[in-house]
């Protein structure tokens, strides 16, 4: 029963993120601007992942951190994803793989198997136990998000931790550990999709495999560290920036700013990325207008 509840909780979180992401992508007029189904899934999920954490902050601060609130917010997004997504648009083309590509996919599945074993194991990393998973547990026990003073950084950004709290509250520890695996794998999916825009499938699969097997990803993807989740927002922001320059769509810069702001709301180093990305936009065509759009969106997403 515990395993079933955890799987239901994780699936609800995934669908909730997809729903909120699809809602924002549609509002920004970017629904038809993706280069492939994997890119669509990865970017929509990423936008929704940040949006879910952003939304959950408010009931947390107001003292309404309860399983019913988590279920209601997640099911609202999940319901929208079920009724709104065109399933034919996300069908995957699995034909035409060469032997090399089959080998690369097989190696990726080997890494996936190891990640699944890590996901179903209890967390053991000291920083995760003392901080990243401890904070959401404390917030749930208190029924609200409370101020956590730290010597250097003051109040810590909590966007990703809000999703941790949701997973822990509605599905238990197993749902939380599976959830961190899902978010880490989305980052790998986005790396593949972004690289695939410019190179062959073999090289894109190689890039994804290299990314998956770097020590920092192997270490951080299966625990509560937010760096791999921050990478998810960075890759999404870059993808939207590139699309915005290619398609000259204002909505792309809104989405890029939101993803950059989600990084800021996850870790203070996001300030550096927001500034760097803003400078890149300023030196492109229509830079002042697009830079202002990007900046306001980043502030809206990261002000918490």
Short mmCIF file of C-alpha atoms in Angstrom, two decimals:
data_model
loop_
_atom_site.label_atom_id
_atom_site.label_comp_id
_atom_site.label_asym_id
_atom_site.label_seq_id
_atom_site.Cartn_x
_atom_site.Cartn_y
_atom_site.Cartn_z
CA UNK A 1 0.00 0.00 0.00
CA UNK A 2 2.87 2.35 0.81
CA UNK A 3 4.50 1.69 -2.56
CA UNK A 4 1.20 2.19 -4.40
CA UNK A 5 0.51 5.46 -2.59
CA UNK A 6 4.03 6.68 -3.38
CA UNK A 7 3.62 5.88 -7.08
CA UNK A 8 0.22 7.58 -7.20
CA UNK A 9 1.66 10.63 -5.46
CA UNK A 10 4.60 10.89 -7.86
CA UNK A 11 2.36 10.45 -10.90
CA UNK A 12 0.05 13.17 -9.56
CA UNK A 13 3.04 15.48 -9.09
CA UNK A 14 4.27 14.77 -12.62
CA UNK A 15 0.86 15.41 -14.16
CA UNK A 16 0.44 18.49 -11.99
CA UNK A 17 3.72 19.92 -13.27
CA UNK A 18 2.80 19.08 -16.86
CA UNK A 19 -0.59 20.76 -16.40
CA UNK A 20 0.75 23.99 -14.91
CA UNK A 21 3.56 24.06 -17.44
CA UNK A 22 1.24 23.55 -20.37
CA UNK A 23 -1.04 26.28 -19.02
CA UNK A 24 1.80 28.83 -18.91
CA UNK A 25 3.25 27.77 -22.25
CA UNK A 26 -0.16 28.27 -23.86
CA UNK A 27 -0.63 31.66 -22.19
CA UNK A 28 2.75 32.72 -23.59
CA UNK A 29 1.80 31.59 -27.11
CA UNK A 30 4.61 29.05 -27.30
CA UNK A 31 2.65 25.82 -27.55
CA UNK A 32 3.65 25.18 -31.17
CA UNK A 33 7.28 26.28 -30.93
CA UNK A 34 9.01 23.07 -29.87
CA UNK A 35 11.37 21.18 -32.13
CA UNK A 36 10.26 17.72 -31.02
CA UNK A 37 8.09 15.75 -28.60
CA UNK A 38 10.88 15.11 -26.07
CA UNK A 39 11.72 18.80 -25.97
CA UNK A 40 8.04 19.61 -25.51
CA UNK A 41 7.66 17.20 -22.59
CA UNK A 42 10.88 18.32 -20.91
CA UNK A 43 10.26 22.06 -21.20
CA UNK A 44 6.59 21.89 -20.25
CA UNK A 45 7.42 19.78 -17.20
CA UNK A 46 10.22 22.17 -16.17
CA UNK A 47 8.01 25.25 -16.36
CA UNK A 48 5.34 23.41 -14.38
CA UNK A 49 7.86 22.13 -11.83
CA UNK A 50 8.94 25.67 -11.03
CA UNK A 51 5.36 26.92 -11.07
CA UNK A 52 4.23 24.23 -8.62
CA UNK A 53 6.99 25.15 -6.17
CA UNK A 54 6.14 28.84 -6.60
CA UNK A 55 2.44 28.26 -5.87
CA UNK A 56 3.05 26.03 -2.83
CA UNK A 57 5.11 28.73 -1.13
CA UNK A 58 2.02 30.85 -0.42
CA UNK A 59 -0.14 28.34 1.51
CA UNK A 60 3.06 27.38 3.33
CA UNK A 61 3.69 30.94 4.51
CA UNK A 62 0.01 31.38 5.40
CA UNK A 63 0.04 28.25 7.57
CA UNK A 64 -1.94 25.89 5.36
CA UNK A 65 0.67 23.19 4.81
CA UNK A 66 -1.49 20.08 4.89
CA UNK A 67 -1.90 16.98 2.70
CA UNK A 68 -5.31 18.20 1.52
CA UNK A 69 -3.82 21.45 0.24
CA UNK A 70 -1.03 19.56 -1.53
CA UNK A 71 -3.47 17.13 -3.11
CA UNK A 72 -5.81 19.93 -4.22
CA UNK A 73 -3.06 22.01 -5.87
CA UNK A 74 -1.44 19.02 -7.58
CA UNK A 75 -4.76 17.57 -8.76
CA UNK A 76 -5.76 20.93 -10.22
CA UNK A 77 -2.71 20.90 -12.46
CA UNK A 78 -3.07 17.19 -13.17
CA UNK A 79 -6.67 17.65 -14.24
CA UNK A 80 -5.69 20.38 -16.67
CA UNK A 81 -2.94 18.20 -18.14
CA UNK A 82 -5.37 15.34 -18.75
CA UNK A 83 -7.99 17.46 -20.55
CA UNK A 84 -5.72 19.82 -22.47
CA UNK A 85 -2.71 17.98 -23.88
CA UNK A 86 -2.84 16.74 -27.45
CA UNK A 87 -1.55 13.18 -27.06
CA UNK A 88 -0.86 12.82 -30.76
CA UNK A 89 1.63 15.69 -30.52
CA UNK A 90 3.83 13.81 -28.06
CA UNK A 91 4.03 10.47 -29.86
CA UNK A 92 7.63 9.28 -29.99
CA UNK A 93 9.36 8.05 -33.13
CA UNK A 94 11.33 4.98 -32.08
CA UNK A 95 12.18 3.64 -35.53
CA UNK A 96 15.41 4.07 -37.46
CA UNK A 97 17.87 3.55 -34.60
CA UNK A 98 21.36 2.45 -35.63
CA UNK A 99 23.34 -0.15 -33.70
CA UNK A 100 25.39 2.59 -32.06
CA UNK A 101 22.25 4.41 -30.97
CA UNK A 102 20.75 1.20 -29.58
CA UNK A 103 23.96 0.67 -27.59
CA UNK A 104 23.81 4.23 -26.22
CA UNK A 105 20.17 3.78 -25.24
CA UNK A 106 21.06 0.49 -23.53
CA UNK A 107 23.80 2.21 -21.54
CA UNK A 108 21.35 4.93 -20.53
CA UNK A 109 18.97 2.22 -19.30
CA UNK A 110 21.79 0.73 -17.22
CA UNK A 111 22.28 4.10 -15.55
CA UNK A 112 18.50 4.32 -15.11
CA UNK A 113 18.44 0.96 -13.35
CA UNK A 114 21.08 2.16 -10.89
CA UNK A 115 19.14 5.38 -10.33
CA UNK A 116 15.95 3.42 -9.62
CA UNK A 117 17.78 1.36 -7.00
CA UNK A 118 18.98 4.59 -5.43
CA UNK A 119 15.49 6.08 -5.59
CA UNK A 120 13.86 3.23 -3.68
CA UNK A 121 16.60 3.23 -1.03
CA UNK A 122 16.32 5.40 2.09
CA UNK A 123 18.29 8.67 1.85
CA UNK A 124 21.75 8.45 3.39
CA UNK A 125 23.49 11.68 2.37
CA UNK A 126 24.29 13.84 5.42
CA UNK A 127 23.33 17.18 3.84
CA UNK A 128 20.08 15.72 2.58
CA UNK A 129 19.13 14.24 5.94
CA UNK A 130 20.12 17.31 7.94
CA UNK A 131 18.87 19.97 5.58
CA UNK A 132 17.25 19.29 2.19
CA UNK A 133 14.77 16.66 3.37
CA UNK A 134 14.71 17.83 6.98
CA UNK A 135 13.36 21.29 6.15
CA UNK A 136 10.24 20.03 4.32
CA UNK A 137 9.61 17.53 7.12
CA UNK A 138 9.85 20.32 9.70
CA UNK A 139 7.51 22.53 7.68
CA UNK A 140 4.96 19.73 7.39
CA UNK A 141 5.15 19.03 11.12
CA UNK A 142 4.65 22.74 11.88
CA UNK A 143 1.94 23.15 9.24
CA UNK A 144 3.69 26.16 7.76
CA UNK A 145 6.89 27.49 6.24
CA UNK A 146 9.01 29.15 8.91
CA UNK A 147 12.07 31.39 8.73
CA UNK A 148 15.34 29.41 8.77
CA UNK A 149 18.26 31.68 9.72
CA UNK A 150 21.67 30.89 8.26
CA UNK A 151 24.91 32.70 9.02
CA UNK A 152 25.86 33.67 5.47
CA UNK A 153 22.78 33.53 3.28
CA UNK A 154 20.02 34.54 5.68
CA UNK A 155 16.67 33.17 4.48
CA UNK A 156 17.29 30.29 2.07
CA UNK A 157 15.43 30.02 -1.27
CA UNK A 158 12.85 27.25 -0.95
CA UNK A 159 11.16 26.74 -4.33
CA UNK A 160 12.38 23.18 -4.93
CA UNK A 161 11.91 22.31 -1.27
CA UNK A 162 8.22 23.16 -1.62
CA UNK A 163 7.86 20.30 -4.10
CA UNK A 164 9.80 18.05 -1.71
CA UNK A 165 7.25 18.89 0.97
CA UNK A 166 4.39 18.00 -1.37
CA UNK A 167 5.93 14.63 -2.27
CA UNK A 168 6.69 13.81 1.37
CA UNK A 169 3.27 14.86 2.61
CA UNK A 170 1.12 13.02 0.08
CA UNK A 171 3.31 9.98 -0.63
CA UNK A 172 5.81 9.54 2.18
CA UNK A 173 9.57 9.14 2.01
CA UNK A 174 9.49 6.74 -0.94
CA UNK A 175 7.56 9.26 -3.04
CA UNK A 176 10.12 11.92 -2.13
CA UNK A 177 13.11 9.82 -3.19
CA UNK A 178 11.40 8.80 -6.45
CA UNK A 179 10.47 12.43 -7.07
CA UNK A 180 14.07 13.63 -6.90
CA UNK A 181 14.99 10.92 -9.40
CA UNK A 182 12.26 12.10 -11.80
CA UNK A 183 13.41 15.72 -11.66
CA UNK A 184 17.04 14.72 -12.25
CA UNK A 185 16.09 12.63 -15.27
CA UNK A 186 14.15 15.54 -16.72
CA UNK A 187 17.38 17.55 -16.71
CA UNK A 188 19.05 14.78 -18.72
CA UNK A 189 16.10 14.72 -21.11
CA UNK A 190 16.44 18.47 -21.67
CA UNK A 191 20.17 18.16 -22.33
CA UNK A 192 19.39 15.58 -25.01
CA UNK A 193 16.61 17.69 -26.54
CA UNK A 194 18.67 20.89 -26.65
CA UNK A 195 21.72 19.18 -28.15
CA UNK A 196 19.50 17.30 -30.61
CA UNK A 197 18.51 20.62 -32.21
CA UNK A 198 22.02 20.96 -33.61
CA UNK A 199 23.58 17.48 -33.97
CA UNK A 200 22.65 13.93 -34.90
CA UNK A 201 20.77 11.57 -32.62
CA UNK A 202 23.96 9.62 -31.84
CA UNK A 203 25.81 12.70 -30.62
CA UNK A 204 22.78 13.88 -28.64
CA UNK A 205 22.48 10.49 -26.92
CA UNK A 206 26.22 10.61 -26.20
CA UNK A 207 25.87 14.05 -24.63
CA UNK A 208 22.97 12.84 -22.47
CA UNK A 209 24.94 9.78 -21.37
CA UNK A 210 27.99 11.87 -20.50
CA UNK A 211 25.78 14.25 -18.53
CA UNK A 212 24.11 11.38 -16.67
CA UNK A 213 27.41 9.78 -15.69
CA UNK A 214 29.33 12.85 -14.53
CA UNK A 215 30.17 12.54 -10.81
CA UNK A 216 28.16 15.61 -9.79
CA UNK A 217 25.02 14.27 -11.48
CA UNK A 218 25.50 10.75 -10.14
CA UNK A 219 25.94 12.17 -6.66
CA UNK A 220 23.28 14.87 -6.72
CA UNK A 221 20.46 13.31 -8.72
CA UNK A 222 19.46 10.73 -6.13
CA UNK A 223 19.41 12.98 -3.09
CA UNK A 224 17.96 16.32 -2.06
CA UNK A 225 20.69 18.58 -3.40
CA UNK A 226 19.16 21.32 -5.53
CA UNK A 227 22.03 21.75 -8.02
CA UNK A 228 20.72 19.22 -10.52
CA UNK A 229 17.27 20.79 -10.24
CA UNK A 230 18.90 24.19 -10.83
CA UNK A 231 20.52 22.76 -13.97
CA UNK A 232 17.03 21.82 -15.13
CA UNK A 233 15.94 25.47 -14.95
CA UNK A 234 19.15 26.72 -16.60
CA UNK A 235 18.87 24.41 -19.62
CA UNK A 236 15.19 25.31 -20.03
CA UNK A 237 15.95 29.04 -19.84
CA UNK A 238 18.67 28.71 -22.48
CA UNK A 239 16.35 26.71 -24.75
CA UNK A 240 13.66 29.39 -24.51
CA UNK A 241 16.21 32.16 -25.13
CA UNK A 242 17.40 30.44 -28.30
CA UNK A 243 13.83 29.90 -29.48
CA UNK A 244 12.99 33.52 -28.71
CA UNK A 245 15.78 34.76 -30.95
CA UNK A 246 14.84 32.36 -33.73
CA UNK A 247 11.08 32.93 -33.61
CA UNK A 248 11.03 36.54 -32.28
CA UNK A 249 8.24 35.61 -29.89
CA UNK A 250 7.84 37.70 -26.74
CA UNK A 251 6.37 34.74 -24.87
CA UNK A 252 9.64 32.84 -25.20
CA UNK A 253 11.46 35.51 -23.22
CA UNK A 254 8.73 35.42 -20.59
CA UNK A 255 9.27 31.66 -20.23
CA UNK A 256 13.05 32.09 -20.22
CA UNK A 257 12.73 34.69 -17.47
CA UNK A 258 10.43 32.46 -15.44
CA UNK A 259 12.88 29.55 -15.61
CA UNK A 260 15.79 31.83 -14.67
CA UNK A 261 13.70 33.16 -11.80
CA UNK A 262 12.92 29.63 -10.66
CA UNK A 263 16.69 29.06 -10.44
CA UNK A 264 16.95 32.23 -8.33
CA UNK A 265 14.11 30.97 -6.11
CA UNK A 266 16.03 27.70 -5.69
CA UNK A 267 19.56 28.96 -4.97
CA UNK A 268 21.12 32.39 -4.63
CA UNK A 269 23.62 31.57 -7.38
CA UNK A 270 20.64 32.07 -9.67
CA UNK A 271 21.33 35.81 -9.35
CA UNK A 272 24.52 35.30 -11.35
CA UNK A 273 22.68 33.36 -14.05
CA UNK A 274 19.86 35.91 -14.29
CA UNK A 275 22.40 38.69 -14.76
CA UNK A 276 24.47 36.78 -17.30
CA UNK A 277 21.43 35.67 -19.31
CA UNK A 278 20.06 39.20 -19.24
CA UNK A 279 23.29 40.56 -20.71
CA UNK A 280 23.18 37.98 -23.49
CA UNK A 281 19.63 39.04 -24.37
CA UNK A 282 20.52 42.75 -24.27
CA UNK A 283 23.16 42.29 -26.97
CA UNK A 284 20.77 40.53 -29.35
CA UNK A 285 18.20 42.00 -31.73
CA UNK A 286 15.44 43.79 -29.78
CA UNK A 287 17.61 43.42 -26.69
CA UNK A 288 16.21 46.22 -24.54
CA UNK A 289 12.58 45.17 -24.90
CA UNK A 290 13.30 41.46 -24.58
CA UNK A 291 15.69 42.09 -21.69
CA UNK A 292 13.03 44.00 -19.76
CA UNK A 293 10.50 41.23 -20.39
CA UNK A 294 13.02 38.63 -19.27
CA UNK A 295 13.97 40.63 -16.17
CA UNK A 296 10.41 41.24 -14.98
CA UNK A 297 9.53 37.58 -15.48
CA UNK A 298 12.64 36.51 -13.54
CA UNK A 299 11.75 38.84 -10.67
CA UNK A 300 8.17 37.57 -10.62
CA UNK A 301 9.35 33.97 -10.39
CA UNK A 302 12.23 34.58 -7.98
CA UNK A 303 11.03 37.27 -5.60
CA UNK A 304 9.99 34.82 -2.88
#
